[in-house]
Amino acid sequence: MHRRALLISLAAVLAHQTAHAGAWDHGSFDNDGALDWLGAFLARPSAASVEAALNAALRTGPLESPEGESAMAAAEVVAAALGKPAQNLPKELAAWLQRADRAHYQKLKKLAGRAVNAVVSGSQSELRELWREDQKTFPLWQANGFDLLARLGEPKN
């Protein structure tokens, strides 16, 4: 009986880790997908790449987790460019902001708000569903999204 209980406990731990694979905390940059997108953006920064990531979150149909992670990171770029950065802003992004032409990002504010709402509150968001599986961390992840919306000056759905 002890062995069965141990196997059940191990399966529960592995299931939790699988749901959050690639994520180590609830922040917008606390996952592999967001950091991969950010690395590609910083290698060739452009408002067009930010806009593409935001638009990907607004396509019809299911919003897959990687697109959701990228959209959250792109929205963080917009917020930071508007002078409202996240507290845990990656240092590479902070360095880029020092030399960036931020004027192009103002026009992306509303698009960023819509994308964040699609990720955090959308019924088709896979990322939202993955986070909802853990009732302890889901409210923290959701609050991070709502904070991002507030920094963008956009309403939450």
Coordinates of N, CA and C in Angstrom, one line a residue:
M1 N 0.8 -1.2 0.0 CA 0.0 0.0 0.0 C 0.9 1.3 0.0
H2 N 2.0 1.2 0.7 CA 2.9 2.4 0.8 C 3.4 2.7 -0.6
R3 N 3.7 1.7 -1.3 CA 4.3 1.9 -2.7 C 3.3 2.6 -3.6
R4 N 2.0 2.2 -3.5 CA 0.9 2.8 -4.3 C 0.8 4.2 -4.0
A5 N 0.8 4.6 -2.7 CA 0.6 6.0 -2.3 C 1.8 6.8 -2.8
L6 N 3.0 6.2 -2.8 CA 4.2 6.9 -3.2 C 4.1 7.2 -4.7
L7 N 3.6 6.2 -5.5 CA 3.4 6.4 -6.9 C 2.4 7.4 -7.3
I8 N 1.3 7.4 -6.5 CA 0.3 8.4 -6.7 C 0.8 9.8 -6.5
S9 N 1.5 10.0 -5.4 CA 2.1 11.3 -5.0 C 3.1 11.7 -6.1
L10 N 3.9 10.8 -6.6 CA 4.9 11.1 -7.7 C 4.2 11.5 -8.9
A11 N 3.1 10.8 -9.3 CA 2.3 11.2 -10.5 C 1.7 12.6 -10.3
A12 N 1.2 12.9 -9.1 CA 0.7 14.3 -8.9 C 1.7 15.3 -9.1
V13 N 2.9 15.1 -8.6 CA 4.0 16.1 -8.7 C 4.4 16.2 -10.2
L14 N 4.5 15.1 -10.9 CA 4.9 15.2 -12.3 C 3.8 15.9 -13.1
A15 N 2.6 15.6 -12.8 CA 1.5 16.3 -13.5 C 1.5 17.8 -13.3
H16 N 1.8 18.2 -12.1 CA 1.9 19.7 -11.8 C 3.1 20.3 -12.6
Q17 N 4.2 19.6 -12.6 CA 5.4 20.1 -13.3 C 5.2 20.1 -14.8
T18 N 4.4 19.2 -15.3 CA 4.1 19.2 -16.8 C 3.3 20.4 -17.1
A19 N 2.3 20.7 -16.3 CA 1.4 21.8 -16.6 C 2.2 23.1 -16.6
H20 N 3.2 23.2 -15.9 CA 4.0 24.5 -15.8 C 5.4 24.3 -16.4
A21 N 5.5 23.3 -17.3 CA 6.8 23.0 -17.9 C 7.4 24.3 -18.5
G22 N 8.6 24.6 -18.2 CA 9.2 25.8 -18.8 C 8.9 27.1 -18.0
A23 N 8.1 27.0 -17.0 CA 7.7 28.2 -16.2 C 8.3 28.0 -14.7
W24 N 8.9 29.0 -14.2 CA 9.4 28.9 -12.8 C 8.7 29.8 -11.8
D25 N 7.9 30.7 -12.4 CA 7.2 31.6 -11.5 C 6.0 32.2 -12.3
H26 N 5.3 33.1 -11.8 CA 4.0 33.6 -12.4 C 4.2 34.9 -13.2
G27 N 5.4 35.5 -13.3 CA 5.6 36.7 -14.0 C 5.7 36.5 -15.5
S28 N 5.5 37.6 -16.2 CA 5.5 37.6 -17.7 C 6.7 37.0 -18.3
F29 N 7.9 37.2 -17.6 CA 9.2 36.8 -18.2 C 9.7 35.5 -17.5
D30 N 8.8 34.9 -16.6 CA 9.2 33.7 -15.8 C 9.0 32.4 -16.5
N31 N 9.2 32.4 -17.8 CA 9.0 31.1 -18.6 C 9.9 31.1 -19.8
D32 N 10.2 29.9 -20.3 CA 11.1 29.8 -21.5 C 10.5 30.5 -22.7
G33 N 9.2 30.4 -22.9 CA 8.7 31.0 -24.2 C 8.8 32.5 -24.2
A34 N 8.6 33.1 -23.1 CA 8.7 34.6 -23.1 C 10.2 35.0 -23.3
L35 N 11.1 34.3 -22.6 CA 12.5 34.6 -22.8 C 13.1 34.3 -24.2
D36 N 12.5 33.3 -24.8 CA 12.9 33.0 -26.2 C 12.5 34.1 -27.1
W37 N 11.2 34.5 -26.9 CA 10.7 35.6 -27.7 C 11.5 36.9 -27.5
L38 N 11.8 37.2 -26.2 CA 12.6 38.4 -25.9 C 13.9 38.3 -26.5
G39 N 14.6 37.2 -26.5 CA 15.9 37.1 -27.1 C 15.9 37.4 -28.6
A40 N 14.9 36.8 -29.2 CA 14.7 37.1 -30.7 C 14.4 38.6 -30.9
F41 N 13.6 39.2 -30.1 CA 13.3 40.6 -30.2 C 14.5 41.4 -30.0
L42 N 15.3 41.2 -29.0 CA 16.5 42.0 -28.7 C 17.6 41.8 -29.8
A43 N 17.6 40.7 -30.4 CA 18.5 40.5 -31.5 C 18.2 41.3 -32.7
R44 N 16.9 41.6 -32.9 CA 16.5 42.4 -34.0 C 15.2 43.2 -33.6
P45 N 15.4 44.2 -32.7 CA 14.2 44.9 -32.2 C 13.5 45.7 -33.2
S46 N 12.2 45.5 -33.2 CA 11.3 46.3 -34.0 C 9.9 46.3 -33.5
A47 N 9.2 47.4 -33.7 CA 7.8 47.5 -33.3 C 7.0 46.5 -34.1
A48 N 7.4 46.1 -35.3 CA 6.7 45.1 -36.1 C 6.7 43.8 -35.5
S49 N 7.8 43.4 -34.9 CA 7.9 42.1 -34.2 C 7.0 42.0 -33.0
V50 N 6.9 43.2 -32.3 CA 6.0 43.3 -31.1 C 4.6 43.2 -31.6
E51 N 4.3 43.9 -32.6 CA 2.9 43.9 -33.2 C 2.5 42.5 -33.6
A52 N 3.4 41.8 -34.3 CA 3.2 40.4 -34.7 C 2.8 39.5 -33.6
A53 N 3.6 39.6 -32.5 CA 3.4 38.7 -31.3 C 2.0 39.0 -30.7
L54 N 1.7 40.3 -30.6 CA 0.4 40.7 -30.1 C -0.8 40.2 -31.0
N55 N -0.6 40.4 -32.3 CA -1.7 39.9 -33.2 C -1.9 38.4 -33.2
A56 N -0.8 37.7 -32.9 CA -0.9 36.2 -32.9 C -1.9 35.8 -31.7
A57 N -1.9 36.6 -30.7 CA -2.8 36.2 -29.6 C -4.3 36.5 -29.9
L58 N -4.5 37.3 -30.9 CA -5.9 37.7 -31.2 C -6.5 37.0 -32.4
R59 N -5.8 36.0 -33.0 CA -6.3 35.2 -34.1 C -7.5 34.4 -33.6
T60 N -8.4 34.1 -34.6 CA -9.5 33.3 -34.3 C -9.1 31.9 -33.9
G61 N -9.8 31.3 -33.0 CA -9.5 29.9 -32.6 C -8.6 29.8 -31.3
P62 N -8.2 28.6 -30.9 CA -7.5 28.4 -29.7 C -6.2 29.2 -29.7
L63 N -5.9 29.8 -28.5 CA -4.7 30.6 -28.3 C -3.7 29.6 -27.6
E64 N -2.7 29.1 -28.3 CA -1.8 28.1 -27.8 C -0.9 28.8 -26.7
S65 N -0.3 28.0 -25.8 CA 0.5 28.5 -24.8 C 1.7 29.3 -25.3
P66 N 2.5 28.8 -26.3 CA 3.7 29.6 -26.7 C 3.3 31.0 -27.2
E67 N 2.2 31.1 -27.9 CA 1.8 32.4 -28.4 C 1.3 33.3 -27.3
G68 N 0.7 32.7 -26.3 CA 0.3 33.5 -25.1 C 1.5 34.0 -24.3
E69 N 2.5 33.2 -24.2 CA 3.7 33.6 -23.5 C 4.4 34.7 -24.3
S70 N 4.5 34.6 -25.6 CA 5.1 35.6 -26.4 C 4.3 36.9 -26.4
A71 N 3.0 36.8 -26.4 CA 2.2 38.0 -26.4 C 2.3 38.8 -25.0
M72 N 2.4 38.0 -23.9 CA 2.7 38.7 -22.6 C 4.0 39.4 -22.6
A73 N 5.0 38.8 -23.2 CA 6.3 39.4 -23.2 C 6.3 40.7 -24.1
A74 N 5.6 40.6 -25.2 CA 5.5 41.7 -26.2 C 4.8 42.9 -25.5
A75 N 3.7 42.5 -24.8 CA 3.0 43.6 -24.1 C 3.8 44.2 -23.0
E76 N 4.7 43.5 -22.4 CA 5.6 44.0 -21.4 C 6.6 45.0 -22.1
V77 N 7.0 44.7 -23.3 CA 7.9 45.6 -24.0 C 7.2 46.9 -24.3
V78 N 5.9 46.8 -24.6 CA 5.1 48.1 -24.9 C 5.0 48.9 -23.6
A79 N 4.6 48.2 -22.5 CA 4.5 48.9 -21.2 C 5.8 49.6 -20.8
A80 N 6.9 48.8 -20.9 CA 8.2 49.4 -20.6 C 8.6 50.6 -21.5
A81 N 8.3 50.5 -22.8 CA 8.6 51.6 -23.7 C 7.8 52.8 -23.3
L82 N 6.6 52.6 -22.7 CA 5.7 53.7 -22.3 C 6.1 54.2 -20.9
G83 N 7.2 53.7 -20.4 CA 7.6 54.2 -19.1 C 7.0 53.5 -17.9
K84 N 6.3 52.3 -18.1 CA 5.7 51.6 -17.0 C 6.2 50.1 -17.0
P85 N 7.5 50.0 -16.7 CA 8.1 48.6 -16.8 C 7.7 47.7 -15.6
A86 N 7.8 46.4 -15.9 CA 7.6 45.5 -14.8 C 8.7 45.6 -13.8
Q87 N 8.4 45.2 -12.5 CA 9.4 45.3 -11.5 C 10.5 44.3 -11.7
N88 N 10.2 43.2 -12.4 CA 11.3 42.2 -12.6 C 11.7 42.3 -14.1
L89 N 11.8 43.4 -14.6 CA 12.2 43.6 -16.0 C 13.6 43.0 -16.3
P90 N 13.8 42.1 -17.3 CA 15.1 41.6 -17.5 C 16.1 42.7 -17.9
K91 N 17.3 42.5 -17.4 CA 18.3 43.6 -17.5 C 18.6 43.9 -19.0
E92 N 18.5 42.9 -19.8 CA 18.8 43.1 -21.3 C 17.7 44.0 -21.9
L93 N 16.5 43.9 -21.4 CA 15.4 44.7 -21.9 C 15.6 46.1 -21.4
A94 N 16.0 46.2 -20.1 CA 16.2 47.6 -19.5 C 17.4 48.3 -20.3
A95 N 18.4 47.6 -20.7 CA 19.5 48.1 -21.4 C 19.0 48.6 -22.8
W96 N 18.2 47.8 -23.4 CA 17.7 48.2 -24.7 C 16.8 49.5 -24.6
L97 N 16.0 49.6 -23.6 CA 15.2 50.8 -23.4 C 16.0 52.1 -23.3
Q98 N 17.2 52.0 -22.8 CA 18.1 53.1 -22.6 C 18.4 53.8 -24.0
R99 N 18.4 53.0 -25.0 CA 18.8 53.5 -26.3 C 17.7 53.4 -27.4
A100 N 16.6 52.9 -27.0 CA 15.5 52.6 -28.0 C 14.7 53.9 -28.3
D101 N 14.2 53.9 -29.6 CA 13.3 54.9 -30.0 C 11.9 54.4 -29.6
R102 N 11.3 54.9 -28.6 CA 10.1 54.4 -28.0 C 8.8 54.9 -28.7
A103 N 9.0 55.9 -29.6 CA 7.8 56.5 -30.2 C 6.9 55.5 -30.9
H104 N 7.4 54.5 -31.5 CA 6.6 53.5 -32.3 C 5.7 52.7 -31.4
Y105 N 6.0 52.6 -30.1 CA 5.3 51.7 -29.2 C 4.0 52.2 -28.7
Q106 N 3.8 53.5 -28.7 CA 2.6 54.2 -28.2 C 1.4 53.7 -28.9
K107 N 1.5 53.5 -30.2 CA 0.4 53.1 -31.1 C 0.0 51.6 -30.8
L108 N 0.8 50.9 -30.1 CA 0.6 49.5 -29.8 C -0.1 49.2 -28.5
K109 N -0.4 50.3 -27.7 CA -0.9 50.2 -26.4 C -2.3 49.4 -26.3
K110 N -3.2 49.8 -27.2 CA -4.5 49.2 -27.2 C -4.4 47.8 -27.7
L111 N -3.6 47.5 -28.7 CA -3.4 46.2 -29.2 C -2.8 45.3 -28.1
A112 N -1.9 45.8 -27.3 CA -1.3 45.1 -26.2 C -2.3 44.7 -25.2
G113 N -3.2 45.7 -24.8 CA -4.2 45.4 -23.9 C -5.2 44.3 -24.3
R114 N -5.6 44.4 -25.6 CA -6.4 43.3 -26.1 C -5.8 42.0 -26.1
A115 N -4.5 41.9 -26.4 CA -3.8 40.6 -26.4 C -3.6 40.1 -24.9
V116 N -3.3 41.0 -24.0 CA -3.2 40.5 -22.6 C -4.5 40.0 -22.1
N117 N -5.6 40.7 -22.4 CA -7.0 40.2 -22.0 C -7.2 38.8 -22.7
A118 N -6.8 38.6 -23.9 CA -7.1 37.3 -24.6 C -6.3 36.2 -23.9
V119 N -5.1 36.5 -23.4 CA -4.3 35.5 -22.7 C -4.8 35.2 -21.3
V120 N -5.1 36.3 -20.5 CA -5.4 36.2 -19.1 C -6.9 35.8 -18.9
S121 N -7.8 36.3 -19.7 CA -9.2 36.2 -19.5 C -9.9 35.4 -20.6
G122 N -9.3 35.1 -21.7 CA -9.9 34.5 -22.8 C -10.3 33.1 -22.6
S123 N -11.5 32.7 -23.1 CA -11.9 31.3 -22.9 C -11.2 30.3 -23.8
Q124 N -10.4 30.8 -24.8 CA -9.7 30.0 -25.7 C -8.2 29.9 -25.3
S125 N -7.8 30.5 -24.2 CA -6.4 30.6 -23.8 C -5.9 29.3 -23.2
E126 N -5.0 28.7 -23.9 CA -4.4 27.4 -23.3 C -3.6 27.8 -22.0
L127 N -2.8 28.9 -22.1 CA -2.0 29.3 -21.0 C -2.9 29.6 -19.7
R128 N -4.0 30.2 -19.9 CA -4.9 30.4 -18.8 C -5.4 29.1 -18.2
E129 N -5.7 28.1 -19.1 CA -6.2 26.8 -18.6 C -5.1 26.1 -17.9
L130 N -3.8 26.2 -18.3 CA -2.7 25.5 -17.6 C -2.6 26.1 -16.2
W131 N -2.6 27.4 -16.1 CA -2.5 28.0 -14.8 C -3.6 27.8 -13.9
R132 N -4.8 27.6 -14.5 CA -6.0 27.4 -13.6 C -6.0 26.0 -13.0
E133 N -5.1 25.1 -13.5 CA -5.0 23.8 -12.8 C -4.4 23.9 -11.4
D134 N -3.7 25.0 -11.1 CA -3.1 25.1 -9.8 C -3.7 26.3 -9.1
Q135 N -4.7 26.1 -8.2 CA -5.4 27.2 -7.6 C -4.6 28.0 -6.7
K136 N -3.4 27.6 -6.3 CA -2.5 28.4 -5.5 C -1.8 29.5 -6.3
T137 N -1.3 29.1 -7.5 CA -0.6 30.1 -8.3 C -1.4 30.8 -9.4
F138 N -2.6 30.3 -9.7 CA -3.4 30.9 -10.7 C -3.7 32.4 -10.4
P139 N -4.2 32.7 -9.1 CA -4.5 34.1 -8.8 C -3.2 35.0 -8.9
L140 N -2.1 34.5 -8.6 CA -0.8 35.3 -8.8 C -0.5 35.5 -10.2
W141 N -0.7 34.5 -11.1 CA -0.5 34.7 -12.5 C -1.5 35.7 -13.1
Q142 N -2.7 35.5 -12.7 CA -3.8 36.4 -13.2 C -3.6 37.8 -12.7
A143 N -3.1 38.0 -11.4 CA -2.9 39.4 -10.9 C -1.7 40.0 -11.7
N144 N -0.7 39.2 -12.1 CA 0.4 39.7 -12.9 C -0.2 40.3 -14.2
G145 N -1.1 39.6 -14.9 CA -1.7 40.0 -16.1 C -2.5 41.3 -15.9
F146 N -3.3 41.4 -14.8 CA -4.1 42.6 -14.5 C -3.2 43.8 -14.2
D147 N -2.0 43.5 -13.5 CA -1.1 44.6 -13.3 C -0.5 45.1 -14.6
L148 N -0.2 44.2 -15.5 CA 0.3 44.6 -16.9 C -0.8 45.5 -17.6
L149 N -2.1 45.1 -17.5 CA -3.1 45.9 -18.1 C -3.2 47.3 -17.5
A150 N -3.0 47.3 -16.2 CA -3.0 48.6 -15.5 C -1.9 49.5 -15.9
R151 N -0.7 48.9 -16.1 CA 0.5 49.7 -16.5 C 0.3 50.1 -18.0
L152 N -0.4 49.4 -18.8 CA -0.7 49.8 -20.1 C -1.9 50.8 -20.2
G153 N -2.6 51.0 -19.0 CA -3.7 51.9 -19.0 C -4.9 51.4 -19.7
E154 N -5.0 50.0 -19.8 CA -6.1 49.4 -20.5 C -7.0 48.6 -19.5
P155 N -8.3 48.6 -19.8 CA -9.2 47.9 -18.9 C -9.1 46.4 -19.0
K156 N -9.4 45.7 -17.9 CA -9.5 44.2 -18.0 C -10.9 43.8 -18.3
N157 N -10.9 42.6 -19.0 CA -12.2 42.1 -19.4 C -12.8 41.3 -18.3

